[in-house]
Amino acid sequence: MRMAPRGAEPFKIKMVEPIRLLPPAERQAAIKAAGFNIFSLPAEAVYIDLLTDSGTAAMSDRQWAAIMSGDESYAGSRSYYQLQQSVESIFGYRYLAPTHQGRAAEHILMTMMVKPGDRVLGNMHFDTTLGHTLLKNAEPVNLVTAAGLDPQVDAPFKGNIDLDRLQIELLRHASGEQHVPFVLITVTCNNNGGQPVSMANIRAASEMARRFGVPVFFDAARFAENCYFIREREPGYSNKTITEIAREMFGYGDGCTMSAKKDGLVNIGGFLAFASEDLYRRAVEWQIPFEGFATYGGLAGRDLAALAQGLTEVVELDYLAHRIQQVGYLAEMLDQIGVPRVRPTGGHGVYIDAGAVLPEMPRELFPGQAVTVALYLAGGVRGVELGSLAFAHVDPVTGETVYPARELVRLAVPRRVYTDRHMEHVAAAAAEMWTRRAELPGYAIEYEAPVLRHFTARLRPV
Ligand SMILES: *Cc1c(COP(=O)(O)O)cnc(C)c1O
């Protein structure tokens, strides 16, 4: 347990939602009924839910007050203008198009900009970004540095773009060999464990892209966490506010897509924001048919109002310091137990290296799923497998199974929902899983869907 007083949660609690740890026999029955798949568990059977940090944040009293005063006008809602002001003051982008989620913003950006055969460059695209790129018959290109991909390298900015590879891609674009519609920088890099991108890397990538006349956009889902890491880890930023850092960062781009379900501190929502009116006009052409009128974009006025307030709270230093420390506290406790994990700790969760927890278990028996089920049985904790169950697939040409690089289990921490005491319970469950690791069964698939099987698969222990 942490002994020196580093400061506790920077909020007090004025509304509670009861949660219950089911007795062990009931947890056993629940996971069996769910086909040993945590996606099929009713949330009520879960004590501490670390499935995702998306849409799971607790809103503040001020956000709830904003909900009550949201303006539901179809056009020109007051809540839209509040959101526009919040976004402009933090991102520096004047032109705002709300959407119902982050992926809707991606859909619009891709529809505006991407043609078949294009190469969409980025550090590492999120799943939905990758999906939208493929839907446009374009090619998603991940240019994250080699060090960023090595789980043993403890570097400060493992979300950085490899600038040499970026230059090669842009030179091919300039020579007409290929077309690059834009560079998309994802901050923090979700699919690489929530690792941040440095300001120096963003600046260099942006200068290079602009020299070649290629626009730069941000996938800003966790922009505040990225800015906090810049403040902590990059020389020259320790005296700046998060908003000052965000303004500099977004200044290197032409606009962004945002999933407000992360650093918007709301349960639903997203947006596109642009520096130029021209890009905005093109986005609205697609926003209106797909999402809704320009000033609501598939959201209720009250959702816009809660997001306008949430953005002002997510850039507060006290909030971010606690957020990042809480994730770090869970990681430290796992280190003390000896549970292997991906380093360094990212912004929004801890990634257990299940392949190293169960080195003897063949990958066909899903070691990540074995650890995930063991955590649930030990303490009602729901994490998620990000290994062979989620990502292994059969190569259509060779007929052989292609395995992902690693067998991971992610414990994603929702924002402002759990206390550090809850994290201690999670660590205790991990300790029990670790003690019993020699006895953990592997799993075999009883049912699987042809695509995205991990969401609905049924398994049995073997
Ligand atoms: C969640 C996420 C998205 C997609 O946003 P949704 O709101 O879930 O549609 C896009 N990019 C990143 C980095 C994300 O984490």
PDB file of N, CA, C and O in Angstrom, residues 316-385:
ATOM      1  N   GLU A 316      -8.239  19.763 -16.166  1.00  0.00           N
ATOM      2  CA  GLU A 316      -7.785  20.206 -14.835  1.00  0.00           C
ATOM      3  C   GLU A 316      -6.645  19.306 -14.368  1.00  0.00           C
ATOM      4  O   GLU A 316      -6.741  18.075 -14.432  1.00  0.00           O
ATOM      5  N   LEU A 317      -5.619  19.952 -13.846  1.00  0.00           N
ATOM      6  CA  LEU A 317      -4.419  19.211 -13.455  1.00  0.00           C
ATOM      7  C   LEU A 317      -4.685  18.214 -12.325  1.00  0.00           C
ATOM      8  O   LEU A 317      -4.184  17.088 -12.347  1.00  0.00           O
ATOM      9  N   ASP A 318      -5.466  18.603 -11.329  1.00  0.00           N
ATOM     10  CA  ASP A 318      -5.764  17.703 -10.196  1.00  0.00           C
ATOM     11  C   ASP A 318      -6.437  16.435 -10.699  1.00  0.00           C
ATOM     12  O   ASP A 318      -6.139  15.337 -10.262  1.00  0.00           O
ATOM     13  N   TYR A 319      -7.396  16.626 -11.603  1.00  0.00           N
ATOM     14  CA  TYR A 319      -8.099  15.471 -12.160  1.00  0.00           C
ATOM     15  C   TYR A 319      -7.116  14.537 -12.864  1.00  0.00           C
ATOM     16  O   TYR A 319      -7.090  13.333 -12.622  1.00  0.00           O
ATOM     17  N   LEU A 320      -6.297  15.111 -13.767  1.00  0.00           N
ATOM     18  CA  LEU A 320      -5.393  14.276 -14.576  1.00  0.00           C
ATOM     19  C   LEU A 320      -4.328  13.611 -13.711  1.00  0.00           C
ATOM     20  O   LEU A 320      -3.989  12.444 -13.924  1.00  0.00           O
ATOM     21  N   ALA A 321      -3.808  14.356 -12.721  1.00  0.00           N
ATOM     22  CA  ALA A 321      -2.762  13.780 -11.858  1.00  0.00           C
ATOM     23  C   ALA A 321      -3.323  12.556 -11.149  1.00  0.00           C
ATOM     24  O   ALA A 321      -2.689  11.499 -11.096  1.00  0.00           O
ATOM     25  N   HIS A 322      -4.543  12.671 -10.625  1.00  0.00           N
ATOM     26  CA  HIS A 322      -5.129  11.511  -9.935  1.00  0.00           C
ATOM     27  C   HIS A 322      -5.403  10.383 -10.905  1.00  0.00           C
ATOM     28  O   HIS A 322      -5.129   9.217 -10.618  1.00  0.00           O
ATOM     29  N   ARG A 323      -5.932  10.718 -12.046  1.00  0.00           N
ATOM     30  CA  ARG A 323      -6.266   9.714 -13.063  1.00  0.00           C
ATOM     31  C   ARG A 323      -5.034   8.868 -13.434  1.00  0.00           C
ATOM     32  O   ARG A 323      -5.064   7.651 -13.398  1.00  0.00           O
ATOM     33  N   ILE A 324      -3.954   9.544 -13.767  1.00  0.00           N
ATOM     34  CA  ILE A 324      -2.755   8.836 -14.225  1.00  0.00           C
ATOM     35  C   ILE A 324      -2.110   8.101 -13.049  1.00  0.00           C
ATOM     36  O   ILE A 324      -1.622   6.974 -13.191  1.00  0.00           O
ATOM     37  N   GLN A 325      -2.132   8.727 -11.849  1.00  0.00           N
ATOM     38  CA  GLN A 325      -1.570   8.053 -10.671  1.00  0.00           C
ATOM     39  C   GLN A 325      -2.370   6.822 -10.290  1.00  0.00           C
ATOM     40  O   GLN A 325      -1.823   5.831  -9.819  1.00  0.00           O
ATOM     41  N   GLN A 326      -3.693   6.871 -10.477  1.00  0.00           N
ATOM     42  CA  GLN A 326      -4.513   5.714 -10.097  1.00  0.00           C
ATOM     43  C   GLN A 326      -4.180   4.504 -10.973  1.00  0.00           C
ATOM     44  O   GLN A 326      -4.036   3.388 -10.480  1.00  0.00           O
ATOM     45  N   VAL A 327      -4.035   4.754 -12.266  1.00  0.00           N
ATOM     46  CA  VAL A 327      -3.658   3.662 -13.174  1.00  0.00           C
ATOM     47  C   VAL A 327      -2.253   3.164 -12.792  1.00  0.00           C
ATOM     48  O   VAL A 327      -1.993   1.955 -12.734  1.00  0.00           O
ATOM     49  N   GLY A 328      -1.352   4.106 -12.470  1.00  0.00           N
ATOM     50  CA  GLY A 328       0.008   3.755 -12.069  1.00  0.00           C
ATOM     51  C   GLY A 328       0.030   2.977 -10.755  1.00  0.00           C
ATOM     52  O   GLY A 328       0.862   2.062 -10.577  1.00  0.00           O
ATOM     53  N   TYR A 329      -0.868   3.312  -9.836  1.00  0.00           N
ATOM     54  CA  TYR A 329      -0.948   2.619  -8.542  1.00  0.00           C
ATOM     55  C   TYR A 329      -1.309   1.152  -8.762  1.00  0.00           C
ATOM     56  O   TYR A 329      -0.698   0.252  -8.180  1.00  0.00           O
ATOM     57  N   LEU A 330      -2.295   0.907  -9.622  1.00  0.00           N
ATOM     58  CA  LEU A 330      -2.668  -0.485  -9.935  1.00  0.00           C
ATOM     59  C   LEU A 330      -1.462  -1.217 -10.536  1.00  0.00           C
ATOM     60  O   LEU A 330      -1.156  -2.356 -10.157  1.00  0.00           O
ATOM     61  N   ALA A 331      -0.749  -0.538 -11.440  1.00  0.00           N
ATOM     62  CA  ALA A 331       0.416  -1.168 -12.083  1.00  0.00           C
ATOM     63  C   ALA A 331       1.499  -1.503 -11.052  1.00  0.00           C
ATOM     64  O   ALA A 331       2.074  -2.587 -11.065  1.00  0.00           O
ATOM     65  N   GLU A 332       1.744  -0.558 -10.116  1.00  0.00           N
ATOM     66  CA  GLU A 332       2.759  -0.784  -9.069  1.00  0.00           C
ATOM     67  C   GLU A 332       2.408  -1.996  -8.221  1.00  0.00           C
ATOM     68  O   GLU A 332       3.275  -2.781  -7.856  1.00  0.00           O
ATOM     69  N   MET A 333       1.139  -2.118  -7.877  1.00  0.00           N
ATOM     70  CA  MET A 333       0.726  -3.260  -7.050  1.00  0.00           C
ATOM     71  C   MET A 333       0.926  -4.570  -7.808  1.00  0.00           C
ATOM     72  O   MET A 333       1.372  -5.560  -7.228  1.00  0.00           O
ATOM     73  N   LEU A 334       0.625  -4.573  -9.110  1.00  0.00           N
ATOM     74  CA  LEU A 334       0.847  -5.792  -9.907  1.00  0.00           C
ATOM     75  C   LEU A 334       2.341  -6.117  -9.952  1.00  0.00           C
ATOM     76  O   LEU A 334       2.733  -7.288  -9.886  1.00  0.00           O
ATOM     77  N   ASP A 335       3.187  -5.077 -10.018  1.00  0.00           N
ATOM     78  CA  ASP A 335       4.639  -5.301 -10.024  1.00  0.00           C
ATOM     79  C   ASP A 335       5.080  -5.956  -8.718  1.00  0.00           C
ATOM     80  O   ASP A 335       5.927  -6.845  -8.710  1.00  0.00           O
ATOM     81  N   GLN A 336       4.516  -5.488  -7.600  1.00  0.00           N
ATOM     82  CA  GLN A 336       4.899  -6.066  -6.302  1.00  0.00           C
ATOM     83  C   GLN A 336       4.524  -7.537  -6.223  1.00  0.00           C
ATOM     84  O   GLN A 336       5.244  -8.342  -5.656  1.00  0.00           O
ATOM     85  N   ILE A 337       3.371  -7.879  -6.822  1.00  0.00           N
ATOM     86  CA  ILE A 337       2.954  -9.294  -6.814  1.00  0.00           C
ATOM     87  C   ILE A 337       3.841 -10.108  -7.754  1.00  0.00           C
ATOM     88  O   ILE A 337       4.096 -11.276  -7.524  1.00  0.00           O
ATOM     89  N   GLY A 338       4.315  -9.453  -8.814  1.00  0.00           N
ATOM     90  CA  GLY A 338       5.148 -10.143  -9.793  1.00  0.00           C
ATOM     91  C   GLY A 338       4.425 -10.434 -11.093  1.00  0.00           C
ATOM     92  O   GLY A 338       4.958 -11.111 -11.971  1.00  0.00           O
ATOM     93  N   VAL A 339       3.205  -9.913 -11.253  1.00  0.00           N
ATOM     94  CA  VAL A 339       2.431 -10.165 -12.473  1.00  0.00           C
ATOM     95  C   VAL A 339       3.084  -9.419 -13.642  1.00  0.00           C
ATOM     96  O   VAL A 339       3.230  -8.198 -13.590  1.00  0.00           O
ATOM     97  N   PRO A 340       3.500 -10.137 -14.704  1.00  0.00           N
ATOM     98  CA  PRO A 340       4.153  -9.453 -15.832  1.00  0.00           C
ATOM     99  C   PRO A 340       3.172  -8.574 -16.599  1.00  0.00           C
ATOM    100  O   PRO A 340       2.013  -8.945 -16.783  1.00  0.00           O
ATOM    101  N   ARG A 341       3.661  -7.409 -17.042  1.00  0.00           N
ATOM    102  CA  ARG A 341       2.776  -6.471 -17.737  1.00  0.00           C
ATOM    103  C   ARG A 341       3.560  -5.645 -18.737  1.00  0.00           C
ATOM    104  O   ARG A 341       4.791  -5.610 -18.699  1.00  0.00           O
ATOM    105  N   VAL A 342       2.811  -4.952 -19.625  1.00  0.00           N
ATOM    106  CA  VAL A 342       3.435  -4.100 -20.640  1.00  0.00           C
ATOM    107  C   VAL A 342       3.925  -2.811 -19.974  1.00  0.00           C
ATOM    108  O   VAL A 342       3.228  -2.240 -19.133  1.00  0.00           O
ATOM    109  N   ARG A 343       5.129  -2.386 -20.336  1.00  0.00           N
ATOM    110  CA  ARG A 343       5.741  -1.179 -19.773  1.00  0.00           C
ATOM    111  C   ARG A 343       5.997  -0.134 -20.847  1.00  0.00           C
ATOM    112  O   ARG A 343       6.263  -0.504 -21.968  1.00  0.00           O
ATOM    113  N   PRO A 344       6.030   1.173 -20.452  1.00  0.00           N
ATOM    114  CA  PRO A 344       5.588   1.705 -19.169  1.00  0.00           C
ATOM    115  C   PRO A 344       4.066   1.713 -19.092  1.00  0.00           C
ATOM    116  O   PRO A 344       3.397   1.358 -20.065  1.00  0.00           O
ATOM    117  N   THR A 345       3.511   2.120 -17.965  1.00  0.00           N
ATOM    118  CA  THR A 345       2.064   2.176 -17.820  1.00  0.00           C
ATOM    119  C   THR A 345       1.515   3.258 -18.736  1.00  0.00           C
ATOM    120  O   THR A 345       2.032   4.356 -18.770  1.00  0.00           O
ATOM    121  N   GLY A 346       0.474   2.929 -19.488  1.00  0.00           N
ATOM    122  CA  GLY A 346      -0.133   3.921 -20.375  1.00  0.00           C
ATOM    123  C   GLY A 346      -1.116   4.795 -19.603  1.00  0.00           C
ATOM    124  O   GLY A 346      -1.143   4.790 -18.372  1.00  0.00           O
ATOM    125  N   GLY A 347      -1.920   5.540 -20.335  1.00  0.00           N
ATOM    126  CA  GLY A 347      -2.807   6.491 -19.692  1.00  0.00           C
ATOM    127  C   GLY A 347      -4.074   5.897 -19.129  1.00  0.00           C
ATOM    128  O   GLY A 347      -4.551   6.344 -18.084  1.00  0.00           O
ATOM    129  N   HIS A 348      -4.654   4.896 -19.795  1.00  0.00           N
ATOM    130  CA  HIS A 348      -6.012   4.514 -19.403  1.00  0.00           C
ATOM    131  C   HIS A 348      -6.157   3.089 -18.899  1.00  0.00           C
ATOM    132  O   HIS A 348      -7.271   2.649 -18.628  1.00  0.00           O
ATOM    133  N   GLY A 349      -5.056   2.362 -18.766  1.00  0.00           N
ATOM    134  CA  GLY A 349      -5.205   1.015 -18.246  1.00  0.00           C
ATOM    135  C   GLY A 349      -3.880   0.299 -18.105  1.00  0.00           C
ATOM    136  O   GLY A 349      -2.833   0.807 -18.506  1.00  0.00           O
ATOM    137  N   VAL A 350      -3.980  -0.891 -17.503  1.00  0.00           N
ATOM    138  CA  VAL A 350      -2.811  -1.743 -17.303  1.00  0.00           C
ATOM    139  C   VAL A 350      -3.014  -2.982 -18.169  1.00  0.00           C
ATOM    140  O   VAL A 350      -4.125  -3.516 -18.228  1.00  0.00           O
ATOM    141  N   TYR A 351      -1.946  -3.383 -18.853  1.00  0.00           N
ATOM    142  CA  TYR A 351      -2.032  -4.525 -19.765  1.00  0.00           C
ATOM    143  C   TYR A 351      -1.200  -5.672 -19.204  1.00  0.00           C
ATOM    144  O   TYR A 351       0.039  -5.594 -19.170  1.00  0.00           O
ATOM    145  N   ILE A 352      -1.871  -6.736 -18.746  1.00  0.00           N
ATOM    146  CA  ILE A 352      -1.166  -7.906 -18.217  1.00  0.00           C
ATOM    147  C   ILE A 352      -0.656  -8.732 -19.391  1.00  0.00           C
ATOM    148  O   ILE A 352      -1.379  -8.947 -20.376  1.00  0.00           O
ATOM    149  N   ASP A 353       0.600  -9.192 -19.287  1.00  0.00           N
ATOM    150  CA  ASP A 353       1.190 -10.044 -20.328  1.00  0.00           C
ATOM    151  C   ASP A 353       0.854 -11.497 -19.995  1.00  0.00           C
ATOM    152  O   ASP A 353       1.609 -12.187 -19.305  1.00  0.00           O
ATOM    153  N   ALA A 354      -0.321 -11.956 -20.481  1.00  0.00           N
ATOM    154  CA  ALA A 354      -0.809 -13.291 -20.108  1.00  0.00           C
ATOM    155  C   ALA A 354       0.075 -14.393 -20.676  1.00  0.00           C
ATOM    156  O   ALA A 354       0.187 -15.470 -20.082  1.00  0.00           O
ATOM    157  N   GLY A 355       0.728 -14.110 -21.803  1.00  0.00           N
ATOM    158  CA  GLY A 355       1.657 -15.087 -22.369  1.00  0.00           C
ATOM    159  C   GLY A 355       2.801 -15.377 -21.401  1.00  0.00           C
ATOM    160  O   GLY A 355       3.305 -16.499 -21.330  1.00  0.00           O
ATOM    161  N   ALA A 356       3.218 -14.364 -20.633  1.00  0.00           N
ATOM    162  CA  ALA A 356       4.286 -14.545 -19.648  1.00  0.00           C
ATOM    163  C   ALA A 356       3.739 -15.089 -18.323  1.00  0.00           C
ATOM    164  O   ALA A 356       4.464 -15.712 -17.566  1.00  0.00           O
ATOM    165  N   VAL A 357       2.446 -14.863 -18.029  1.00  0.00           N
ATOM    166  CA  VAL A 357       1.840 -15.461 -16.826  1.00  0.00           C
ATOM    167  C   VAL A 357       1.754 -16.971 -17.012  1.00  0.00           C
ATOM    168  O   VAL A 357       2.020 -17.742 -16.078  1.00  0.00           O
ATOM    169  N   LEU A 358       1.383 -17.416 -18.209  1.00  0.00           N
ATOM    170  CA  LEU A 358       1.163 -18.840 -18.495  1.00  0.00           C
ATOM    171  C   LEU A 358       2.056 -19.283 -19.660  1.00  0.00           C
ATOM    172  O   LEU A 358       1.559 -19.619 -20.740  1.00  0.00           O
ATOM    173  N   PRO A 359       3.382 -19.282 -19.450  1.00  0.00           N
ATOM    174  CA  PRO A 359       4.288 -19.550 -20.579  1.00  0.00           C
ATOM    175  C   PRO A 359       4.153 -20.961 -21.153  1.00  0.00           C
ATOM    176  O   PRO A 359       4.479 -21.192 -22.311  1.00  0.00           O
ATOM    177  N   GLU A 360       3.630 -21.891 -20.337  1.00  0.00           N
ATOM    178  CA  GLU A 360       3.518 -23.282 -20.804  1.00  0.00           C
ATOM    179  C   GLU A 360       2.253 -23.521 -21.625  1.00  0.00           C
ATOM    180  O   GLU A 360       2.137 -24.537 -22.304  1.00  0.00           O
ATOM    181  N   MET A 361       1.285 -22.607 -21.480  1.00  0.00           N
ATOM    182  CA  MET A 361      -0.007 -22.884 -22.112  1.00  0.00           C
ATOM    183  C   MET A 361       0.054 -22.593 -23.611  1.00  0.00           C
ATOM    184  O   MET A 361       0.418 -21.487 -24.015  1.00  0.00           O
ATOM    185  N   PRO A 362      -0.315 -23.567 -24.465  1.00  0.00           N
ATOM    186  CA  PRO A 362      -0.305 -23.296 -25.911  1.00  0.00           C
ATOM    187  C   PRO A 362      -1.307 -22.191 -26.264  1.00  0.00           C
ATOM    188  O   PRO A 362      -2.341 -22.049 -25.606  1.00  0.00           O
ATOM    189  N   ARG A 363      -0.992 -21.442 -27.314  1.00  0.00           N
ATOM    190  CA  ARG A 363      -1.841 -20.303 -27.676  1.00  0.00           C
ATOM    191  C   ARG A 363      -3.229 -20.743 -28.134  1.00  0.00           C
ATOM    192  O   ARG A 363      -4.184 -19.973 -28.015  1.00  0.00           O
ATOM    193  N   GLU A 364      -3.353 -21.979 -28.641  1.00  0.00           N
ATOM    194  CA  GLU A 364      -4.686 -22.482 -29.035  1.00  0.00           C
ATOM    195  C   GLU A 364      -5.624 -22.573 -27.835  1.00  0.00           C
ATOM    196  O   GLU A 364      -6.831 -22.679 -28.011  1.00  0.00           O
ATOM    197  N   LEU A 365      -5.052 -22.584 -26.620  1.00  0.00           N
ATOM    198  CA  LEU A 365      -5.901 -22.681 -25.421  1.00  0.00           C
ATOM    199  C   LEU A 365      -6.156 -21.311 -24.794  1.00  0.00           C
ATOM    200  O   LEU A 365      -6.683 -21.222 -23.693  1.00  0.00           O
ATOM    201  N   PHE A 366      -5.798 -20.242 -25.481  1.00  0.00           N
ATOM    202  CA  PHE A 366      -6.155 -18.874 -25.086  1.00  0.00           C
ATOM    203  C   PHE A 366      -5.706 -18.494 -23.669  1.00  0.00           C
ATOM    204  O   PHE A 366      -6.543 -18.277 -22.780  1.00  0.00           O
ATOM    205  N   PRO A 367      -4.387 -18.364 -23.445  1.00  0.00           N
ATOM    206  CA  PRO A 367      -3.902 -17.964 -22.121  1.00  0.00           C
ATOM    207  C   PRO A 367      -4.502 -16.632 -21.638  1.00  0.00           C
ATOM    208  O   PRO A 367      -4.742 -16.473 -20.431  1.00  0.00           O
ATOM    209  N   GLY A 368      -4.756 -15.701 -22.548  1.00  0.00           N
ATOM    210  CA  GLY A 368      -5.352 -14.422 -22.147  1.00  0.00           C
ATOM    211  C   GLY A 368      -6.747 -14.625 -21.581  1.00  0.00           C
ATOM    212  O   GLY A 368      -7.146 -13.989 -20.593  1.00  0.00           O
ATOM    213  N   GLN A 369      -7.499 -15.543 -22.190  1.00  0.00           N
ATOM    214  CA  GLN A 369      -8.843 -15.823 -21.690  1.00  0.00           C
ATOM    215  C   GLN A 369      -8.754 -16.533 -20.330  1.00  0.00           C
ATOM    216  O   GLN A 369      -9.565 -16.279 -19.437  1.00  0.00           O
ATOM    217  N   ALA A 370      -7.742 -17.397 -20.163  1.00  0.00           N
ATOM    218  CA  ALA A 370      -7.555 -18.101 -18.883  1.00  0.00           C
ATOM    219  C   ALA A 370      -7.337 -17.086 -17.757  1.00  0.00           C
ATOM    220  O   ALA A 370      -7.933 -17.194 -16.676  1.00  0.00           O
ATOM    221  N   VAL A 371      -6.520 -16.061 -18.019  1.00  0.00           N
ATOM    222  CA  VAL A 371      -6.255 -15.032 -17.008  1.00  0.00           C
ATOM    223  C   VAL A 371      -7.512 -14.184 -16.778  1.00  0.00           C
ATOM    224  O   VAL A 371      -7.870 -13.862 -15.640  1.00  0.00           O
ATOM    225  N   THR A 372      -8.219 -13.849 -17.857  1.00  0.00           N
ATOM    226  CA  THR A 372      -9.428 -13.023 -17.746  1.00  0.00           C
ATOM    227  C   THR A 372     -10.480 -13.722 -16.883  1.00  0.00           C
ATOM    228  O   THR A 372     -11.064 -13.110 -15.968  1.00  0.00           O
ATOM    229  N   VAL A 373     -10.731 -15.004 -17.157  1.00  0.00           N
ATOM    230  CA  VAL A 373     -11.734 -15.746 -16.377  1.00  0.00           C
ATOM    231  C   VAL A 373     -11.266 -15.889 -14.922  1.00  0.00           C
ATOM    232  O   VAL A 373     -12.048 -15.721 -13.986  1.00  0.00           O
ATOM    233  N   ALA A 374      -9.956 -16.127 -14.725  1.00  0.00           N
ATOM    234  CA  ALA A 374      -9.430 -16.289 -13.359  1.00  0.00           C
ATOM    235  C   ALA A 374      -9.615 -15.004 -12.547  1.00  0.00           C
ATOM    236  O   ALA A 374      -9.930 -15.052 -11.357  1.00  0.00           O
ATOM    237  N   LEU A 375      -9.441 -13.838 -13.178  1.00  0.00           N
ATOM    238  CA  LEU A 375      -9.633 -12.565 -12.463  1.00  0.00           C
ATOM    239  C   LEU A 375     -11.089 -12.395 -12.053  1.00  0.00           C
ATOM    240  O   LEU A 375     -11.391 -11.910 -10.958  1.00  0.00           O
ATOM    241  N   TYR A 376     -11.994 -12.823 -12.931  1.00  0.00           N
ATOM    242  CA  TYR A 376     -13.413 -12.717 -12.590  1.00  0.00           C
ATOM    243  C   TYR A 376     -13.747 -13.659 -11.429  1.00  0.00           C
ATOM    244  O   TYR A 376     -14.400 -13.265 -10.457  1.00  0.00           O
ATOM    245  N   LEU A 377     -13.278 -14.881 -11.516  1.00  0.00           N
ATOM    246  CA  LEU A 377     -13.577 -15.846 -10.454  1.00  0.00           C
ATOM    247  C   LEU A 377     -12.937 -15.415  -9.130  1.00  0.00           C
ATOM    248  O   LEU A 377     -13.527 -15.554  -8.063  1.00  0.00           O
ATOM    249  N   ALA A 378     -11.746 -14.826  -9.198  1.00  0.00           N
ATOM    250  CA  ALA A 378     -11.041 -14.450  -7.967  1.00  0.00           C
ATOM    251  C   ALA A 378     -11.704 -13.275  -7.257  1.00  0.00           C
ATOM    252  O   ALA A 378     -11.738 -13.240  -6.024  1.00  0.00           O
ATOM    253  N   GLY A 379     -12.233 -12.289  -8.018  1.00  0.00           N
ATOM    254  CA  GLY A 379     -12.732 -11.097  -7.333  1.00  0.00           C
ATOM    255  C   GLY A 379     -13.848 -10.361  -8.044  1.00  0.00           C
ATOM    256  O   GLY A 379     -14.110  -9.196  -7.741  1.00  0.00           O
ATOM    257  N   GLY A 380     -14.516 -11.012  -8.994  1.00  0.00           N
ATOM    258  CA  GLY A 380     -15.597 -10.331  -9.711  1.00  0.00           C
ATOM    259  C   GLY A 380     -15.084  -9.188 -10.571  1.00  0.00           C
ATOM    260  O   GLY A 380     -15.814  -8.246 -10.883  1.00  0.00           O
ATOM    261  N   VAL A 381     -13.803  -9.245 -10.979  1.00  0.00           N
ATOM    262  CA  VAL A 381     -13.184  -8.184 -11.774  1.00  0.00           C
ATOM    263  C   VAL A 381     -13.302  -8.549 -13.249  1.00  0.00           C
ATOM    264  O   VAL A 381     -12.949  -9.659 -13.645  1.00  0.00           O
ATOM    265  N   ARG A 382     -13.806  -7.603 -14.078  1.00  0.00           N
ATOM    266  CA  ARG A 382     -13.918  -7.874 -15.509  1.00  0.00           C
ATOM    267  C   ARG A 382     -12.866  -7.097 -16.293  1.00  0.00           C
ATOM    268  O   ARG A 382     -12.949  -5.875 -16.397  1.00  0.00           O
ATOM    269  N   GLY A 383     -11.880  -7.799 -16.821  1.00  0.00           N
ATOM    270  CA  GLY A 383     -10.927  -7.213 -17.774  1.00  0.00           C
ATOM    271  C   GLY A 383     -11.301  -7.735 -19.147  1.00  0.00           C
ATOM    272  O   GLY A 383     -12.383  -8.293 -19.343  1.00  0.00           O
ATOM    273  N   VAL A 384     -10.424  -7.539 -20.136  1.00  0.00           N
ATOM    274  CA  VAL A 384     -10.741  -8.043 -21.466  1.00  0.00           C
ATOM    275  C   VAL A 384      -9.503  -8.646 -22.121  1.00  0.00           C
ATOM    276  O   VAL A 384      -8.404  -8.089 -22.031  1.00  0.00           O
ATOM    277  N   GLU A 385      -9.692  -9.806 -22.753  1.00  0.00           N
ATOM    278  CA  GLU A 385      -8.625 -10.465 -23.488  1.00  0.00           C
ATOM    279  C   GLU A 385      -8.320  -9.698 -24.772  1.00  0.00           C
ATOM    280  O   GLU A 385      -9.248  -9.370 -25.536  1.00  0.00           O
TER     281      GLU A 385
END
